[in-house]
Short mmCIF file of C-alpha atoms in Angstrom, two decimals:
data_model
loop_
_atom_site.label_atom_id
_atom_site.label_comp_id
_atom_site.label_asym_id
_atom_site.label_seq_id
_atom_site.Cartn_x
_atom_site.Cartn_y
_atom_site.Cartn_z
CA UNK A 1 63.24 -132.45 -92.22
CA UNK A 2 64.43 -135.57 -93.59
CA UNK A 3 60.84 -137.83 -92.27
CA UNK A 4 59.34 -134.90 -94.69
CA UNK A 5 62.11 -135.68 -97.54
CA UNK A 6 61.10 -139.41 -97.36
CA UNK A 7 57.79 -138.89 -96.97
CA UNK A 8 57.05 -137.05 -100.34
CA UNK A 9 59.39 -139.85 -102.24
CA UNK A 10 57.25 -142.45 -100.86
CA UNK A 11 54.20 -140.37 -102.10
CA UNK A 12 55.52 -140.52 -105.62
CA UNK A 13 56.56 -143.97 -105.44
CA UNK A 14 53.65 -144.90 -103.84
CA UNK A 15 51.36 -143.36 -106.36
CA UNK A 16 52.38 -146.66 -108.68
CA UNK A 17 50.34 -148.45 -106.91
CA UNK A 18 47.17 -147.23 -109.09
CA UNK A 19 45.71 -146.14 -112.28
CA UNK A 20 42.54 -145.26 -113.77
CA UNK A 21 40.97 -145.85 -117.63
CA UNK A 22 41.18 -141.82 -118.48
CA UNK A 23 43.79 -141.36 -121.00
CA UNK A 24 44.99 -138.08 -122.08
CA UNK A 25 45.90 -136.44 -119.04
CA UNK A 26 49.40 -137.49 -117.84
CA UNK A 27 50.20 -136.02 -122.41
CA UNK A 28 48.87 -132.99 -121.47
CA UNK A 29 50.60 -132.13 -118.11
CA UNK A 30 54.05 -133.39 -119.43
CA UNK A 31 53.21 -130.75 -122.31
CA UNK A 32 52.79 -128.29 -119.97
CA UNK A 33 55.86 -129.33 -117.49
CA UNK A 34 57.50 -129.76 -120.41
CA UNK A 35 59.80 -126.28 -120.09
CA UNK A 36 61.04 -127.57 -116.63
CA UNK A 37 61.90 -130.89 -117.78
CA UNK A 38 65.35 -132.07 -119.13
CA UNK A 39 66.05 -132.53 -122.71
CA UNK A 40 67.69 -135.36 -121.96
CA UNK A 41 65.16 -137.11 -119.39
CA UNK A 42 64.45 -141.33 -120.03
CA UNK A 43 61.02 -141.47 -118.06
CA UNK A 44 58.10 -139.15 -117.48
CA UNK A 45 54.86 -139.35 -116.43
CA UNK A 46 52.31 -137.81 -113.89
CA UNK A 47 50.90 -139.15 -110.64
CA UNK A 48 47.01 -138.32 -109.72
CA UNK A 49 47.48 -137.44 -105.74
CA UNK A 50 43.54 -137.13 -104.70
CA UNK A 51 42.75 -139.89 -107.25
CA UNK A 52 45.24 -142.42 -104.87
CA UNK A 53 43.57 -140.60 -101.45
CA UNK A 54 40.12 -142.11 -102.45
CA UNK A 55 41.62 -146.16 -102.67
CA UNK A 56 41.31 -148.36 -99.97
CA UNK A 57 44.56 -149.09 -99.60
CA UNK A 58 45.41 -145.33 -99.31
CA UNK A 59 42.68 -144.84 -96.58
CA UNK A 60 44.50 -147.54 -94.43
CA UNK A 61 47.62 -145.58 -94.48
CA UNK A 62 45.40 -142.72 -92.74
CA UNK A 63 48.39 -142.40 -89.61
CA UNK A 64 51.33 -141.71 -92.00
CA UNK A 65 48.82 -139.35 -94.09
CA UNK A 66 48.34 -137.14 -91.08
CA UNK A 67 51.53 -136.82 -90.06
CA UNK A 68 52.50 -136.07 -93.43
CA UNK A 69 49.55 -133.23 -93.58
CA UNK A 70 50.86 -132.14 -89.99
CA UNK A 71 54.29 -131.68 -90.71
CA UNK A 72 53.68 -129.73 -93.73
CA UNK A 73 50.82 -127.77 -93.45
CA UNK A 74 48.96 -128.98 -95.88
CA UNK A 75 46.51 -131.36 -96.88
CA UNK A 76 47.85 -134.45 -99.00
CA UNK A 77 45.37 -133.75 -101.68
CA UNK A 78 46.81 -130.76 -102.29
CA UNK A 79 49.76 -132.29 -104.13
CA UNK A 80 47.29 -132.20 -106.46
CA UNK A 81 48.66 -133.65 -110.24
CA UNK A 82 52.34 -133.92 -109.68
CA UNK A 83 54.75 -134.39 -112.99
CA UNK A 84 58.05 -136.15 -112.39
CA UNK A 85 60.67 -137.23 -114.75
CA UNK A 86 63.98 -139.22 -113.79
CA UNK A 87 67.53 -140.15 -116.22
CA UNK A 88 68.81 -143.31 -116.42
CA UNK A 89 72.47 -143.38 -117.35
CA UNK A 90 73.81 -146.62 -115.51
CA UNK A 91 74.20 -147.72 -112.15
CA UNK A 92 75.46 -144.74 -110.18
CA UNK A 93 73.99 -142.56 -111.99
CA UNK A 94 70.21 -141.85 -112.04
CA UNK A 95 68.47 -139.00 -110.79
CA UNK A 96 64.68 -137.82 -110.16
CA UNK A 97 62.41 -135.04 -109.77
CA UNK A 98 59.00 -134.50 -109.23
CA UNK A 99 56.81 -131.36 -109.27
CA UNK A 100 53.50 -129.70 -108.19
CA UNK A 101 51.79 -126.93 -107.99
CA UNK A 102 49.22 -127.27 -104.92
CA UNK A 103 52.27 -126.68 -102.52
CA UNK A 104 52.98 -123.01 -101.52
CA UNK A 105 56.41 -122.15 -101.94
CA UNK A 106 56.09 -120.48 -98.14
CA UNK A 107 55.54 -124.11 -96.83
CA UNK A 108 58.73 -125.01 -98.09
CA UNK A 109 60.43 -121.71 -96.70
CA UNK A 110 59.49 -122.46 -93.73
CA UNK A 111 60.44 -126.09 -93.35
CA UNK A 112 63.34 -126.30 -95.47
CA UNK A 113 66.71 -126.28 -94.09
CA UNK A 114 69.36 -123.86 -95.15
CA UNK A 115 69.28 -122.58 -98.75
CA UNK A 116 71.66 -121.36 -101.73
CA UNK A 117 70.75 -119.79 -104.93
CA UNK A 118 71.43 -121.54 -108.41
CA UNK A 119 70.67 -119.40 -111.56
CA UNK A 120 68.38 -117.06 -109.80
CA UNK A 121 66.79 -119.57 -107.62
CA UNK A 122 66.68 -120.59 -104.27
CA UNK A 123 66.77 -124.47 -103.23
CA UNK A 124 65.68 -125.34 -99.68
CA UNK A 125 67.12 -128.45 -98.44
CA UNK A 126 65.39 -131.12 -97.27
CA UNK A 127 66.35 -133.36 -94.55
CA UNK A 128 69.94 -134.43 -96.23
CA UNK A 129 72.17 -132.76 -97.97
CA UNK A 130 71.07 -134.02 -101.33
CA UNK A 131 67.23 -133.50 -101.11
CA UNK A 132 66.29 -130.06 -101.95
CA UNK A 133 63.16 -128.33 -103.35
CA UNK A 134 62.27 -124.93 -105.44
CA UNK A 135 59.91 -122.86 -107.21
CA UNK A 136 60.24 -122.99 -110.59
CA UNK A 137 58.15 -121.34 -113.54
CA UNK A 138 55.26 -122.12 -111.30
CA UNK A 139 55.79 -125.08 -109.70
CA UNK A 140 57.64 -126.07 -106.52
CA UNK A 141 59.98 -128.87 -107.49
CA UNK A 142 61.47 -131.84 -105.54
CA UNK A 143 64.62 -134.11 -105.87
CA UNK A 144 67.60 -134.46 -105.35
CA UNK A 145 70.07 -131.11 -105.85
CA UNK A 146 71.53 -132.43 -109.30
CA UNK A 147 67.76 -133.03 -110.43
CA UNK A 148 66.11 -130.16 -109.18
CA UNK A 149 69.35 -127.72 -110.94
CA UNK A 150 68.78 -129.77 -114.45
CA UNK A 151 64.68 -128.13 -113.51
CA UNK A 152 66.42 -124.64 -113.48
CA UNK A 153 68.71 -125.17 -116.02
CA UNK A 154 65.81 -126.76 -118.42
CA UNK A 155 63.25 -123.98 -117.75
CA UNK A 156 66.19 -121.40 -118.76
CA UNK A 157 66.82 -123.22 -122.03
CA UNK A 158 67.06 -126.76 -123.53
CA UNK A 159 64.62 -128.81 -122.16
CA UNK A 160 61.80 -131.79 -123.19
CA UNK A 161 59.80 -129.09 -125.15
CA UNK A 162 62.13 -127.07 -127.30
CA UNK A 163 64.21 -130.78 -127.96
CA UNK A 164 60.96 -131.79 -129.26
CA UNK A 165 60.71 -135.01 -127.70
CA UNK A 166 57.94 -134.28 -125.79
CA UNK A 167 56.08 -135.02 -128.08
CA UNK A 168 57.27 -138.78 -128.13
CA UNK A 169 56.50 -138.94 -124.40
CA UNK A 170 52.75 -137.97 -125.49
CA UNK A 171 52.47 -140.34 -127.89
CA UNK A 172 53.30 -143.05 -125.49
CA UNK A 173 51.55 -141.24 -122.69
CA UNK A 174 48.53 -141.04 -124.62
CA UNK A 175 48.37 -145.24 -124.60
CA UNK A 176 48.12 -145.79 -121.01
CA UNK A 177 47.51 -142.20 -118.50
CA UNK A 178 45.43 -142.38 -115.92
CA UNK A 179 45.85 -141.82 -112.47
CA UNK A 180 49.72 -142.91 -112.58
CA UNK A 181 51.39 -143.41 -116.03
CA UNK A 182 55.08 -143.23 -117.03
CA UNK A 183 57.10 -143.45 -120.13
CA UNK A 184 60.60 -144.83 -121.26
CA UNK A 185 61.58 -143.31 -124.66
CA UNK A 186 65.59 -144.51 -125.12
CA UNK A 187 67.82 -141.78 -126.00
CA UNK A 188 70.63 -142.61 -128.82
CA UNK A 189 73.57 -144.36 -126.21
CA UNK A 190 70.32 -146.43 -124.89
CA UNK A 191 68.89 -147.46 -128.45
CA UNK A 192 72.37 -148.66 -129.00
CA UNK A 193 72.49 -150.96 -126.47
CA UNK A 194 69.27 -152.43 -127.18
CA UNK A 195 69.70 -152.68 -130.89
CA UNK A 196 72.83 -155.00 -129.45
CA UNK A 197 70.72 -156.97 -127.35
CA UNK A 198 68.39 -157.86 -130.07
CA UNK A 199 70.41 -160.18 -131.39
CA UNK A 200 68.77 -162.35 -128.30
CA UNK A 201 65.58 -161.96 -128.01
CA UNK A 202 64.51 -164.88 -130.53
CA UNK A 203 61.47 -164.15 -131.91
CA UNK A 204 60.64 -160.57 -130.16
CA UNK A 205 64.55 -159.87 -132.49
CA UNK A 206 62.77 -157.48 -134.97
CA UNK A 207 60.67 -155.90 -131.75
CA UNK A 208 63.37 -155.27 -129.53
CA UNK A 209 65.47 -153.97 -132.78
CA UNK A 210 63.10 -151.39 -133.92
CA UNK A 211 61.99 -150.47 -130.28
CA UNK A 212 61.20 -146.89 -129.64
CA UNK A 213 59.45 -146.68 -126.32
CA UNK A 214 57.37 -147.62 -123.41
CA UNK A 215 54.37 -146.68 -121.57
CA UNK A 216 53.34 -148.12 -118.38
CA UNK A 217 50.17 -147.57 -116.07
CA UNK A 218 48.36 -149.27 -113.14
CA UNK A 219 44.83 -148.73 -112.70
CA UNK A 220 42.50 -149.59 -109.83
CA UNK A 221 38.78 -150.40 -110.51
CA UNK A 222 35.51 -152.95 -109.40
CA UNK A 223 38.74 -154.65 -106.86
CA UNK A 224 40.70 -154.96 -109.94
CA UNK A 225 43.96 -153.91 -110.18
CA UNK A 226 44.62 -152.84 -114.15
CA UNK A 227 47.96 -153.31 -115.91
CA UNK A 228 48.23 -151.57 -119.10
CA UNK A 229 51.32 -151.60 -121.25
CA UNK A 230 51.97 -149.84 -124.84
CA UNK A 231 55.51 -150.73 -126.58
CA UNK A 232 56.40 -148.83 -129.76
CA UNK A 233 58.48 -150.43 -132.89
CA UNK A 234 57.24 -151.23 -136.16
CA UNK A 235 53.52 -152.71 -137.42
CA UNK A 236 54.92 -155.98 -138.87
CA UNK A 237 56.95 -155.87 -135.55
CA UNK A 238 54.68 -155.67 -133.22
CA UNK A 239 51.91 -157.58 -135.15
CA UNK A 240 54.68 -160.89 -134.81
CA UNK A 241 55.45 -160.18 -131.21
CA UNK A 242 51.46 -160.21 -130.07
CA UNK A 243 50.82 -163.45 -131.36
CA UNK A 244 54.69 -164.59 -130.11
CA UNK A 245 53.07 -164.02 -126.78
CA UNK A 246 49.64 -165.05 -127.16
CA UNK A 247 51.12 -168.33 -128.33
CA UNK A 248 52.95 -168.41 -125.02
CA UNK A 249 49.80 -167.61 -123.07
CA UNK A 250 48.61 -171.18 -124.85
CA UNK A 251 50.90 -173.07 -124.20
CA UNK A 252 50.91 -172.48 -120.66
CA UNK A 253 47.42 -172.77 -120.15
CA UNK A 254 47.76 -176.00 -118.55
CA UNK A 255 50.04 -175.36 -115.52
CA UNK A 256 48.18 -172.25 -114.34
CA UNK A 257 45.82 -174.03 -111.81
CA UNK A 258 49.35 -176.40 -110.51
CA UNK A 259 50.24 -172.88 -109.68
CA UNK A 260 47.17 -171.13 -108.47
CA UNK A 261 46.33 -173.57 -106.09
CA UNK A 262 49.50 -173.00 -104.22
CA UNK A 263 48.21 -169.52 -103.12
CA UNK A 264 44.73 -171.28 -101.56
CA UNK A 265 41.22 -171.81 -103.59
CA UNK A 266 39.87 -168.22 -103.39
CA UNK A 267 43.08 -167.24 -104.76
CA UNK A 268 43.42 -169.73 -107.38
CA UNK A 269 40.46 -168.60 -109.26
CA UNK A 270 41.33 -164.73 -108.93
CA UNK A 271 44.96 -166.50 -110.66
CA UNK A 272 42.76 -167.88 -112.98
CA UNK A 273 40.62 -164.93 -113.80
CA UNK A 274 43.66 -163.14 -113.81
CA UNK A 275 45.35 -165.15 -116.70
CA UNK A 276 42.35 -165.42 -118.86
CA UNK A 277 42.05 -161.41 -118.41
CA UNK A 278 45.91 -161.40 -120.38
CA UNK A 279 45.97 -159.94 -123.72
CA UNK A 280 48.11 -159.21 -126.13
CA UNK A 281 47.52 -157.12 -129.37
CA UNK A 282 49.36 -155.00 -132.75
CA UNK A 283 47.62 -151.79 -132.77
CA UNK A 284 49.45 -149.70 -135.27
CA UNK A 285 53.26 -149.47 -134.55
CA UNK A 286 52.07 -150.31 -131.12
CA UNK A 287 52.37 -153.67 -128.87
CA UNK A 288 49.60 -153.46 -126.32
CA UNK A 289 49.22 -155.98 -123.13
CA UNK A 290 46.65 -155.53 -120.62
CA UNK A 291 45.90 -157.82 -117.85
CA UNK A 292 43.39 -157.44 -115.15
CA UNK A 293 44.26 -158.72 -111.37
CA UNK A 294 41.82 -159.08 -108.40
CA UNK A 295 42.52 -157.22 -105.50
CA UNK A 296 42.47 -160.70 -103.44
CA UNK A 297 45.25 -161.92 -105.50
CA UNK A 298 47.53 -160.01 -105.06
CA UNK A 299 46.71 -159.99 -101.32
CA UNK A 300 47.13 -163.81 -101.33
CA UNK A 301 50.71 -163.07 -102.90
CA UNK A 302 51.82 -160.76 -100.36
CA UNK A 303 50.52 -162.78 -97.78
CA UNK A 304 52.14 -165.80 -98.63
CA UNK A 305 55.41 -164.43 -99.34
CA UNK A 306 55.14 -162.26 -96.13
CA UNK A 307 54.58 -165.80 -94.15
CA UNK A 308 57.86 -167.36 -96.38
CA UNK A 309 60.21 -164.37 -95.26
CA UNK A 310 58.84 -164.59 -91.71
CA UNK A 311 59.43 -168.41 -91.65
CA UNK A 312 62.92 -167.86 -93.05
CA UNK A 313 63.72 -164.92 -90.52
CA UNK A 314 62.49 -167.54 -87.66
CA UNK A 315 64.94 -170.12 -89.19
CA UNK A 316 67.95 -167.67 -88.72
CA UNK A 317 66.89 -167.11 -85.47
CA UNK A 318 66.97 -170.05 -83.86
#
């Protein structure tokens, strides 16, 4: 039970490896999960399963894919659109859900482990003692047990919707869905902190002040990977922080091929095409920075650090 545990956490997390262009559809599931999520939740977003399952990089993964579609019945596509949401309230204490409704609550039934009820509902554990999963209004949720109770607890009362701050999450949603997309919206003990920090933060000061939120997707397209990025603050804000870090872009203009070159010459003009793909632009209230990577860079980058940690491991060896 607990390979299965792991093996639908490394779905979601996995699912950030990839985007698309579409926008809209990670606001509109989050409006519709938005009963079942937490009032008080710091990230949401939505993860497109059968949009990852067509990627090359998901086809290579083809053994753990079966076993995963063995184990469970199913077939991975099935996860079908899955909605998570997570809390971030320092170190110890973060927790995460995630939630679907291509999975059967039967499946679960029959693989879970033993079960106990919490406000009328039944959570199957999973492998451990602290992964567990439910049906709730509609969808079978995953997590750990304190997430998966704030799910009940949410769809019996206060949650994202009737706080009305899902409608923040759209907003930033809105900027950046695709095929994965997630958004940070600080809650008051969070803006606090930050408001702090700006003190620091030089000339992003009035950015990081006035700071609302943050959306966050990776796309996949033409053997591009696509980073897209949408802050919130204010227009005169965000206007000063775009060219801040166009200026930046400038100025280091000039050491990009010393750098490039280090990863070989196919890679250095993927680094290349890479950095001149960097933007950054004021939209509104909105800070938006989009960069464009080939598919062999990033390749070169995992390749080269792979050979580094090998080398090192060698070292400490011998």
């Amino acid at each position: 039970m607990k390979k299965i545990a792991v093996l639908l956490v490394l779905a979601a997390l996995l699912l950030g490896a990839c985007g698309s262009k579409s926008s809209g559809d990670s606001a509109a599931a989050v409006n519709l999960a938005g009963s079942i999520i937490p009032e008080g939740a710091s990230i949401v977003g939505t993860a497109d399963v059968p949009g990852l399952l067509k990627l090359d990089f998901a086809k290579k993964m083809s053994k753990e894919t079966a076993e995963f579609e063995k184990q469970l019945g199913i077939k991975a596509q099935d996860l079908g659109v899955m909605t998570f949401w997570a809390t971030v309230a320092g170190k110890n204490n973060t927790d995460a859900a995630f939630f679907t409704k291509g999975i059967p609550i039967s499946v679960i039934e029959k693989l879970g482990g033993k079960n106990e009820t919490y406000q009328g509902i039944k959570l199957y554990t999973l492998g451990d003692q602290d992964s567990v999963a439910a049906e709730i209004a509609g969808y079978v949720v995953f997590g750990t047990v304190k997430a998966v109770k704030a799910s009940a607890d949410a769809s019996k009362g206060k949650n994202l919707a009737s706080s009305g701050r899902d409608k923040e999450f759209s907003s930033l949603l809105g900027k950046t869905s695709g095929l994965v997309a997630f958004a940070f919206v600080p809650d008051a003990t969070m803006k606090k902190d930050i408001d702090s920090s700006s003190k620091g933060a030089g000339q992003m000061a009035d950015f990081v002040k006035n700071f609302k939120g943050l959306a966050f997707g990776l796309g996949y397209a033409s053997k591009n990977f696509e980073v897209r990025a949408a802050a919130a603050s204010t227009g005169d804000a965000a206007k000063k922080a775009a060219d801040y870090i166009s200026q930046m872009k400038e100025g280091f203009k000039g050491q990009i091929d010393m750098y490039s070159m280090m990863l070989g010459k196919e890679a250095a003009g993927a680094a290349k095409k890479a950095f001149d793909s960097f933007k950054a632009k004021a939209s509104g209230d909105f800070l938006n920075l989009d960069i464009d990577v080939p598919e062999i860079l990033v390749d070169a980058i995992v390749s080269k650090f792979a050979g580094m940690f090998a080398g090192m491991a060698g070292s400490m060896v011998e």
